[in-house]
Amino acid sequence: MSEPQNIYQGPERVFSGVQPTGNLHLGNYLGAIRKFVALQNEMECIFCVVDMHAITQWQDPKELRAQTLEIAAAYVAAGIDPEKAVIFHQSAVSGHAELAWIFNCVARMGWLNRMTQFKDKAGKDKERASVGLFVYPSLMAADILLYKATHVPVGEDQKQHLELTRDIATKFNNEFDAGPFFPLPEPLIKGAGARVMSLRDGSSKMSKSDPSDLSRINLTDDADTIAKKIKKARTDPEPLPETMAGLEGRLEAENLISIYAALSDRTSEDVLTEYAGQGFGVFKPALAELAVEKLSPITAEMRKLQADPAFLETILKTGAARAEAIATPVLDDVKRIVGFL
Ligand code: AQP
């Protein structure tokens, strides 16, 4: 589709979410959650635990409940203030499902057929994938547009889904002659940590579902485990170069440098200036120390919060009521625009 003009005039609002599918990792933290923390002071923010997305692939119900609370704990432990930002779980606001159905009727099969995440997750046996996994991007568009969110902080892997959200918003606005009813949300992707790669393979992203636990740093890992995983991270025997150009073709090395840069709020170039000429025998312990320094307080706070599930449930319940209050008038308008009685 050609790039349409975004003439939406409504207030700026942030929406994003994380799936409660276990193994919350450094990529989720740097690519998403850390950005959420910074944004809560700039705009109205809504942060969701997207449990309806999670069940597009099999989830054990007991674990799903525990993992939903774990994500809520991670949000708060990382620094999101539940008094300021809205924190809730997706299934508590039925408007997500209602709007997703309408968007299933707006989105085209061809658009969804192009989604690389479906291809990656469905694997070779597409016939056995759930229908929900196929229409995942319509639900994601509904999550965002139910709140008329204008900004969406996500990792690089969600770029294509965000483009589809903009296509759905544009088609809805045009076909129903609704003017700029829905905004065309801006992805907030740029910056260090937008694509954290596996510690075992620099060509694939750090992922919850990687069978090797050594491939990722989990937010629940203790200091020794973090240090062990960084020590075992795949690298090469060359010393670190002075410039990024010197990292060409050294994917694992580049990944560790950018993790260091993201965790220390510096540029990769700056990190290389400090470590140029050093081998991984020096760099890895420095990275491990930094990772433990930044992640351990979050892990400790998560554990504390998880010991009080009633507190976390109250946060989610209060957040759901606030989310519902924003969503209801939007959904009412959508139903009227579509022609529902
Ligand atoms: N490796 C990553 N680097 C940077 N950002 C990442 N995100 C995920 N992986 C990385 C971002 O984290 C947010 C929440 O992700 P999610 O839980 O909704 O889903 P996901 O992308 O399915 O997570 P995984 O780890 O990649 O799981 P699997 O193994 O199922 O594929 C999103 O903003 C995402 O961009």
Tab-separated table of C-alpha atoms and ligand atoms in Angstrom:
chain	number	residue	atom	x	y	z
A	1	MET	CA	0.000	0.000	0.000
A	2	SER	CA	1.232	3.544	-0.635
A	3	GLU	CA	2.245	5.471	2.489
A	4	PRO	CA	-0.839	7.429	3.578
A	5	GLN	CA	-0.866	10.799	5.300
A	6	ASN	CA	-1.357	10.488	9.065
A	7	ILE	CA	-3.637	13.395	9.907
A	8	TYR	CA	-4.941	11.955	13.169
A	9	GLN	CA	-5.339	14.739	15.712
A	10	GLY	CA	-6.018	12.780	18.926
A	11	PRO	CA	-3.793	12.654	21.996
A	12	GLU	CA	-0.465	10.816	21.962
A	13	ARG	CA	-0.698	7.423	23.623
A	14	VAL	CA	1.635	4.439	23.942
A	15	PHE	CA	0.539	0.801	23.781
A	16	SER	CA	2.681	-2.322	23.892
A	17	GLY	CA	2.616	-5.842	25.270
A	18	VAL	CA	4.589	-8.941	26.133
A	19	GLN	CA	3.356	-12.517	25.825
A	20	PRO	CA	3.237	-14.604	29.017
A	21	THR	CA	4.960	-17.514	27.317
A	22	GLY	CA	7.796	-18.070	29.793
A	23	ASN	CA	11.534	-17.413	29.689
A	24	LEU	CA	11.327	-13.619	29.656
A	25	HIS	CA	14.790	-12.666	28.412
A	26	LEU	CA	17.282	-9.869	27.887
A	27	GLY	CA	15.902	-9.236	24.367
A	28	ASN	CA	12.400	-8.648	25.763
A	29	TYR	CA	13.911	-6.333	28.360
A	30	LEU	CA	16.151	-4.268	26.071
A	31	GLY	CA	13.860	-4.352	23.027
A	32	ALA	CA	10.629	-3.596	24.871
A	33	ILE	CA	10.289	-3.339	28.659
A	34	ARG	CA	13.162	-0.887	29.205
A	35	LYS	CA	11.644	1.423	26.598
A	36	PHE	CA	8.286	1.221	28.397
A	37	VAL	CA	9.897	2.507	31.584
A	38	ALA	CA	11.342	5.542	29.816
A	39	LEU	CA	8.106	6.346	27.954
A	40	GLN	CA	5.845	6.407	31.014
A	41	ASN	CA	7.186	9.871	31.832
A	42	GLU	CA	6.582	11.199	28.326
A	43	MET	CA	3.105	10.024	27.332
A	44	GLU	CA	0.024	8.204	28.576
A	45	CYS	CA	1.077	4.537	28.512
A	46	ILE	CA	-0.817	1.245	28.388
A	47	PHE	CA	1.194	-1.934	28.912
A	48	CYS	CA	-0.531	-5.235	28.394
A	49	VAL	CA	0.239	-8.853	29.223
A	50	VAL	CA	-0.997	-10.375	25.973
A	51	ASP	CA	-2.356	-13.702	27.167
A	52	MET	CA	-4.701	-14.047	24.166
A	53	HIS	CA	-1.677	-13.904	21.870
A	54	ALA	CA	0.047	-16.510	24.019
A	55	ILE	CA	-2.634	-19.154	23.369
A	56	THR	CA	-2.076	-19.000	19.596
A	57	GLN	CA	0.385	-21.759	20.546
A	58	TRP	CA	-0.330	-24.378	23.218
A	59	GLN	CA	0.027	-23.109	26.811
A	60	ASP	CA	-0.501	-25.107	29.954
A	61	PRO	CA	-3.337	-23.207	31.755
A	62	LYS	CA	-1.616	-23.321	35.154
A	63	GLU	CA	1.631	-22.031	33.713
A	64	LEU	CA	-0.177	-19.370	31.709
A	65	ARG	CA	-1.654	-17.956	34.918
A	66	ALA	CA	1.748	-17.977	36.655
A	67	GLN	CA	3.497	-16.447	33.645
A	68	THR	CA	0.882	-13.702	33.370
A	69	LEU	CA	1.737	-12.679	36.924
A	70	GLU	CA	5.439	-13.015	36.094
A	71	ILE	CA	5.170	-10.456	33.281
A	72	ALA	CA	3.213	-8.101	35.562
A	73	ALA	CA	5.994	-8.536	38.139
A	74	ALA	CA	8.653	-7.849	35.483
A	75	TYR	CA	6.909	-4.646	34.392
A	76	VAL	CA	6.769	-3.311	37.935
A	77	ALA	CA	10.244	-4.592	38.895
A	78	ALA	CA	11.767	-2.935	35.815
A	79	GLY	CA	10.338	0.398	36.955
A	80	ILE	CA	6.874	0.818	35.444
A	81	ASP	CA	4.701	2.643	37.947
A	82	PRO	CA	1.213	1.062	37.934
A	83	GLU	CA	-0.269	4.305	39.273
A	84	LYS	CA	1.023	6.124	36.243
A	85	ALA	CA	0.915	3.595	33.392
A	86	VAL	CA	-1.948	1.157	32.862
A	87	ILE	CA	-0.847	-2.456	33.411
A	88	PHE	CA	-3.407	-5.167	32.648
A	89	HIS	CA	-3.921	-8.501	30.927
A	90	GLN	CA	-5.498	-8.612	27.491
A	91	SER	CA	-8.219	-11.204	28.152
A	92	ALA	CA	-9.708	-8.945	30.859
A	93	VAL	CA	-10.884	-6.432	28.234
A	94	SER	CA	-13.184	-8.162	25.749
A	95	GLY	CA	-12.895	-5.268	23.276
A	96	HIS	CA	-9.595	-6.775	22.049
A	97	ALA	CA	-11.407	-9.845	20.728
A	98	GLU	CA	-14.335	-7.847	19.346
A	99	LEU	CA	-12.149	-5.402	17.426
A	100	ALA	CA	-9.867	-8.214	16.246
A	101	TRP	CA	-12.894	-9.876	14.601
A	102	ILE	CA	-13.769	-6.674	12.751
A	103	PHE	CA	-10.113	-6.359	11.674
A	104	ASN	CA	-10.146	-9.972	10.455
A	105	CYS	CA	-12.797	-8.746	8.050
A	106	VAL	CA	-10.727	-5.689	7.055
A	107	ALA	CA	-7.316	-7.396	6.629
A	108	ARG	CA	-6.728	-9.392	3.429
A	109	MET	CA	-5.509	-12.992	3.248
A	110	GLY	CA	-2.655	-11.802	1.041
A	111	TRP	CA	-1.450	-9.407	3.732
A	112	LEU	CA	-1.422	-12.099	6.409
A	113	ASN	CA	0.174	-14.612	4.051
A	114	ARG	CA	3.211	-12.342	3.859
A	115	MET	CA	3.841	-12.306	7.627
A	116	THR	CA	7.238	-13.844	8.299
A	117	GLN	CA	6.524	-14.510	11.992
A	118	PHE	CA	3.693	-16.892	11.033
A	119	LYS	CA	6.034	-18.703	8.651
A	120	ASP	CA	8.734	-18.950	11.332
A	121	LYS	CA	6.394	-20.083	14.101
A	122	ALA	CA	4.238	-22.419	12.019
A	123	GLY	CA	7.365	-24.070	10.637
A	124	LYS	CA	7.105	-26.692	7.930
A	125	ASP	CA	3.709	-28.011	8.978
A	126	LYS	CA	1.520	-24.952	8.347
A	127	GLU	CA	-1.634	-27.093	8.210
A	128	ARG	CA	-1.277	-27.891	11.903
A	129	ALA	CA	-0.797	-24.287	13.053
A	130	SER	CA	-3.762	-22.707	14.849
A	131	VAL	CA	-5.985	-20.287	12.956
A	132	GLY	CA	-5.254	-17.892	15.829
A	133	LEU	CA	-1.541	-17.918	14.966
A	134	PHE	CA	-2.406	-16.921	11.395
A	135	VAL	CA	-4.628	-14.001	12.464
A	136	TYR	CA	-2.261	-12.956	15.297
A	137	PRO	CA	-1.463	-9.665	13.472
A	138	SER	CA	-5.181	-8.667	13.351
A	139	LEU	CA	-5.366	-9.130	17.128
A	140	MET	CA	-2.198	-7.087	17.538
A	141	ALA	CA	-3.712	-4.308	15.397
A	142	ALA	CA	-6.815	-4.449	17.614
A	143	ASP	CA	-4.692	-4.241	20.790
A	144	ILE	CA	-3.109	-1.024	19.569
A	145	LEU	CA	-6.046	0.642	17.832
A	146	LEU	CA	-8.598	-0.159	20.564
A	147	TYR	CA	-6.793	2.577	22.507
A	148	LYS	CA	-6.045	4.725	19.431
A	149	ALA	CA	-2.393	4.361	20.417
A	150	THR	CA	-0.063	6.594	18.428
A	151	HIS	CA	3.272	5.052	19.492
A	152	VAL	CA	4.269	1.410	19.886
A	153	PRO	CA	7.621	0.480	21.446
A	154	VAL	CA	8.660	-2.965	20.186
A	155	GLY	CA	11.702	-4.948	19.118
A	156	GLU	CA	12.749	-5.119	15.461
A	157	ASP	CA	10.936	-8.462	14.982
A	158	GLN	CA	7.548	-6.730	15.294
A	159	LYS	CA	8.190	-4.188	12.512
A	160	GLN	CA	6.183	-6.087	9.905
A	161	HIS	CA	3.190	-6.482	12.237
A	162	LEU	CA	3.247	-2.735	12.935
A	163	GLU	CA	3.194	-2.030	9.201
A	164	LEU	CA	0.158	-4.292	8.908
A	165	THR	CA	-1.519	-2.405	11.761
A	166	ARG	CA	-1.049	0.813	9.794
A	167	ASP	CA	-2.483	-0.865	6.666
A	168	ILE	CA	-5.539	-2.042	8.618
A	169	ALA	CA	-6.073	1.430	10.125
A	170	THR	CA	-5.776	3.036	6.692
A	171	LYS	CA	-8.177	0.591	5.038
A	172	PHE	CA	-10.692	0.987	7.853
A	173	ASN	CA	-10.493	4.807	7.723
A	174	ASN	CA	-10.851	4.848	3.927
A	175	GLU	CA	-13.453	2.141	3.363
A	176	PHE	CA	-15.816	3.374	6.036
A	177	ASP	CA	-15.134	6.982	5.099
A	178	ALA	CA	-14.267	7.471	8.761
A	179	GLY	CA	-11.720	10.250	8.214
A	180	PRO	CA	-8.650	9.885	10.412
A	181	PHE	CA	-10.635	7.813	12.954
A	182	PHE	CA	-7.704	5.531	13.726
A	183	PRO	CA	-4.167	6.924	14.007
A	184	LEU	CA	-1.384	5.284	12.004
A	185	PRO	CA	0.763	4.231	14.967
A	186	GLU	CA	4.484	4.940	14.910
A	187	PRO	CA	6.755	2.021	15.768
A	188	LEU	CA	9.418	2.935	18.321
A	189	ILE	CA	12.104	0.431	17.402
A	190	LYS	CA	15.385	2.269	16.966
A	191	GLY	CA	18.201	2.168	19.464
A	192	ALA	CA	20.572	-0.333	21.007
A	193	GLY	CA	18.810	-3.531	22.027
A	194	ALA	CA	16.189	-3.486	19.247
A	195	ARG	CA	17.429	-6.879	18.079
A	196	VAL	CA	19.331	-8.897	20.667
A	197	MET	CA	20.689	-12.077	19.119
A	198	SER	CA	21.134	-15.571	20.548
A	199	LEU	CA	24.293	-16.119	22.606
A	200	ARG	CA	24.826	-19.367	20.695
A	201	ASP	CA	24.147	-18.151	17.157
A	202	GLY	CA	24.556	-14.525	16.114
A	203	SER	CA	22.264	-14.989	13.122
A	204	SER	CA	19.109	-15.824	15.091
A	205	LYS	CA	17.365	-13.607	17.595
A	206	MET	CA	17.391	-14.293	21.317
A	207	SER	CA	14.090	-16.070	21.773
A	208	LYS	CA	11.894	-17.535	24.493
A	209	SER	CA	11.355	-20.703	22.519
A	210	ASP	CA	15.007	-21.515	21.730
A	211	PRO	CA	15.518	-25.025	23.140
A	212	SER	CA	18.964	-24.042	24.443
A	213	ASP	CA	18.747	-22.097	27.697
A	214	LEU	CA	22.374	-21.045	27.057
A	215	SER	CA	21.142	-19.014	24.071
A	216	ARG	CA	19.469	-16.410	26.272
A	217	ILE	CA	19.794	-14.527	29.539
A	218	ASN	CA	16.499	-14.935	31.382
A	219	LEU	CA	15.268	-12.203	33.689
A	220	THR	CA	15.010	-14.911	36.337
A	221	ASP	CA	18.675	-15.998	36.040
A	222	ASP	CA	20.866	-15.469	39.097
A	223	ALA	CA	24.263	-13.762	38.923
A	224	ASP	CA	26.252	-17.012	38.541
A	225	THR	CA	24.030	-18.231	35.723
A	226	ILE	CA	24.326	-14.913	33.862
A	227	ALA	CA	28.128	-15.010	34.194
A	228	LYS	CA	28.237	-18.666	33.062
A	229	LYS	CA	26.075	-18.000	30.010
A	230	ILE	CA	28.197	-15.029	28.934
A	231	LYS	CA	31.380	-17.041	29.464
A	232	LYS	CA	29.976	-19.812	27.257
A	233	ALA	CA	28.646	-17.400	24.614
A	234	ARG	CA	29.939	-18.234	21.156
A	235	THR	CA	32.646	-15.851	19.922
A	236	ASP	CA	35.777	-15.948	17.754
A	237	PRO	CA	39.496	-15.864	18.581
A	238	GLU	CA	40.118	-12.380	17.077
A	239	PRO	CA	40.676	-9.331	19.289
A	240	LEU	CA	38.047	-6.588	19.209
A	241	PRO	CA	38.531	-4.008	16.434
A	242	GLU	CA	38.526	-0.217	16.763
A	243	THR	CA	35.473	0.404	14.600
A	244	MET	CA	32.140	-1.231	13.781
A	245	ALA	CA	33.384	-1.863	10.241
A	246	GLY	CA	35.926	-4.231	11.778
A	247	LEU	CA	33.070	-6.361	13.186
A	248	GLU	CA	31.776	-7.162	9.703
A	249	GLY	CA	30.949	-10.873	9.488
A	250	ARG	CA	31.566	-11.371	13.236
A	251	LEU	CA	27.906	-11.646	14.237
A	252	GLU	CA	28.424	-13.051	17.742
A	253	ALA	CA	31.042	-10.420	18.595
A	254	GLU	CA	28.795	-7.664	17.263
A	255	ASN	CA	25.918	-8.966	19.382
A	256	LEU	CA	27.945	-8.908	22.609
A	257	ILE	CA	29.182	-5.401	21.864
A	258	SER	CA	25.672	-4.139	21.249
A	259	ILE	CA	24.377	-5.816	24.424
A	260	TYR	CA	27.136	-4.035	26.352
A	261	ALA	CA	26.258	-0.760	24.616
A	262	ALA	CA	22.534	-1.133	25.382
A	263	LEU	CA	23.105	-2.036	29.029
A	264	SER	CA	25.519	0.853	29.570
A	265	ASP	CA	23.543	3.428	27.535
A	266	ARG	CA	26.505	3.952	25.248
A	267	THR	CA	27.031	3.515	21.534
A	268	SER	CA	28.710	0.388	20.157
A	269	GLU	CA	31.443	2.634	18.700
A	270	ASP	CA	32.133	4.006	22.156
A	271	VAL	CA	32.371	0.483	23.634
A	272	LEU	CA	34.805	-0.537	20.886
A	273	THR	CA	36.961	2.494	21.583
A	274	GLU	CA	37.333	1.236	25.158
A	275	TYR	CA	37.933	-2.441	24.324
A	276	ALA	CA	39.767	-2.232	20.962
A	277	GLY	CA	42.633	-4.720	20.846
A	278	GLN	CA	41.292	-6.779	23.776
A	279	GLY	CA	40.174	-10.376	23.431
A	280	PHE	CA	36.993	-11.944	24.801
A	281	GLY	CA	38.929	-13.142	27.847
A	282	VAL	CA	38.811	-9.512	29.008
A	283	PHE	CA	35.543	-8.388	27.427
A	284	LYS	CA	33.283	-11.236	28.588
A	285	PRO	CA	33.913	-10.787	32.332
A	286	ALA	CA	33.300	-7.033	31.927
A	287	LEU	CA	30.017	-7.739	30.135
A	288	ALA	CA	29.001	-10.303	32.766
A	289	GLU	CA	29.662	-7.809	35.544
A	290	LEU	CA	27.613	-5.137	33.783
A	291	ALA	CA	24.726	-7.523	33.040
A	292	VAL	CA	24.587	-8.683	36.659
A	293	GLU	CA	24.724	-5.084	37.909
A	294	LYS	CA	21.784	-4.062	35.690
A	295	LEU	CA	19.627	-7.199	35.848
A	296	SER	CA	20.064	-8.499	39.401
A	297	PRO	CA	18.047	-5.725	41.090
A	298	ILE	CA	15.174	-6.401	38.647
A	299	THR	CA	15.342	-10.148	39.289
A	300	ALA	CA	15.338	-9.609	43.056
A	301	GLU	CA	12.368	-7.244	42.861
A	302	MET	CA	10.494	-9.673	40.573
A	303	ARG	CA	10.955	-12.456	43.136
A	304	LYS	CA	9.631	-10.208	45.888
A	305	LEU	CA	6.577	-9.240	43.850
A	306	GLN	CA	5.878	-12.801	42.762
A	307	ALA	CA	5.710	-13.813	46.403
A	308	ASP	CA	2.593	-11.630	46.655
A	309	PRO	CA	0.290	-12.753	43.804
A	310	ALA	CA	-2.715	-10.948	45.327
A	311	PHE	CA	-0.876	-7.630	44.949
A	312	LEU	CA	-0.073	-8.366	41.294
A	313	GLU	CA	-3.680	-9.434	40.640
A	314	THR	CA	-4.922	-6.149	42.095
A	315	ILE	CA	-2.604	-4.208	39.781
A	316	LEU	CA	-3.945	-6.132	36.775
A	317	LYS	CA	-7.572	-5.737	37.840
A	318	THR	CA	-7.260	-2.001	38.465
A	319	GLY	CA	-5.407	-1.618	35.170
A	320	ALA	CA	-8.110	-3.554	33.305
A	321	ALA	CA	-10.799	-1.172	34.576
A	322	ARG	CA	-8.733	1.817	33.409
A	323	ALA	CA	-8.091	0.168	30.025
A	324	GLU	CA	-11.774	-0.692	29.601
A	325	ALA	CA	-12.748	2.937	30.245
A	326	ILE	CA	-10.529	4.069	27.341
A	327	ALA	CA	-11.539	1.195	25.046
A	328	THR	CA	-15.329	1.277	25.441
A	329	PRO	CA	-16.060	4.577	23.651
A	330	VAL	CA	-13.643	3.648	20.845
A	331	LEU	CA	-15.332	0.278	20.336
A	332	ASP	CA	-18.788	1.884	20.480
A	333	ASP	CA	-17.726	4.270	17.706
A	334	VAL	CA	-16.279	1.415	15.645
A	335	LYS	CA	-19.534	-0.551	15.898
A	336	ARG	CA	-21.512	2.491	14.809
A	337	ILE	CA	-19.137	3.180	11.903
A	338	VAL	CA	-19.333	-0.452	10.743
A	339	GLY	CA	-23.142	-0.377	10.871
A	340	PHE	CA	-23.909	-2.650	13.803
A	341	LEU	CA	-27.307	-1.840	15.366
B	1	AQP	N1	15.686	-10.806	20.708
B	1	AQP	C1	14.967	-9.705	20.876
B	1	AQP	N2	15.559	-8.494	20.818
B	1	AQP	C2	14.850	-7.347	21.000
B	1	AQP	N3	13.520	-7.351	21.263
B	1	AQP	C3	12.884	-8.545	21.344
B	1	AQP	N4	11.614	-8.881	21.594
B	1	AQP	C4	11.483	-10.238	21.563
B	1	AQP	N5	12.668	-10.800	21.301
B	1	AQP	C5	13.565	-9.773	21.157
B	1	AQP	C6	10.566	-7.912	21.861
B	1	AQP	O1	9.984	-8.229	23.127
B	1	AQP	C7	8.622	-7.834	23.102
B	1	AQP	C8	7.780	-8.943	23.652
B	1	AQP	O2	7.927	-10.078	22.842
B	1	AQP	P1	6.784	-11.164	22.895
B	1	AQP	O3	6.790	-11.806	24.192
B	1	AQP	O4	5.525	-10.550	22.510
B	1	AQP	O5	7.018	-12.139	21.790
B	1	AQP	P2	8.131	-12.830	21.033
B	1	AQP	O6	8.680	-11.890	20.004
B	1	AQP	O7	7.472	-14.011	20.522
B	1	AQP	O8	9.245	-13.235	22.042
B	1	AQP	P3	10.299	-14.280	21.631
B	1	AQP	O9	11.306	-14.266	22.678
B	1	AQP	O10	10.798	-14.049	20.265
B	1	AQP	O11	9.488	-15.639	21.676
B	1	AQP	P4	9.398	-16.772	20.609
B	1	AQP	O12	10.465	-17.682	20.998
B	1	AQP	O13	8.043	-17.347	20.827
B	1	AQP	O14	9.574	-16.204	19.243
B	1	AQP	C9	8.274	-7.454	21.668
B	1	AQP	O15	8.262	-6.047	21.557
B	1	AQP	C10	9.403	-8.042	20.879
B	1	AQP	O16	9.673	-7.285	19.709
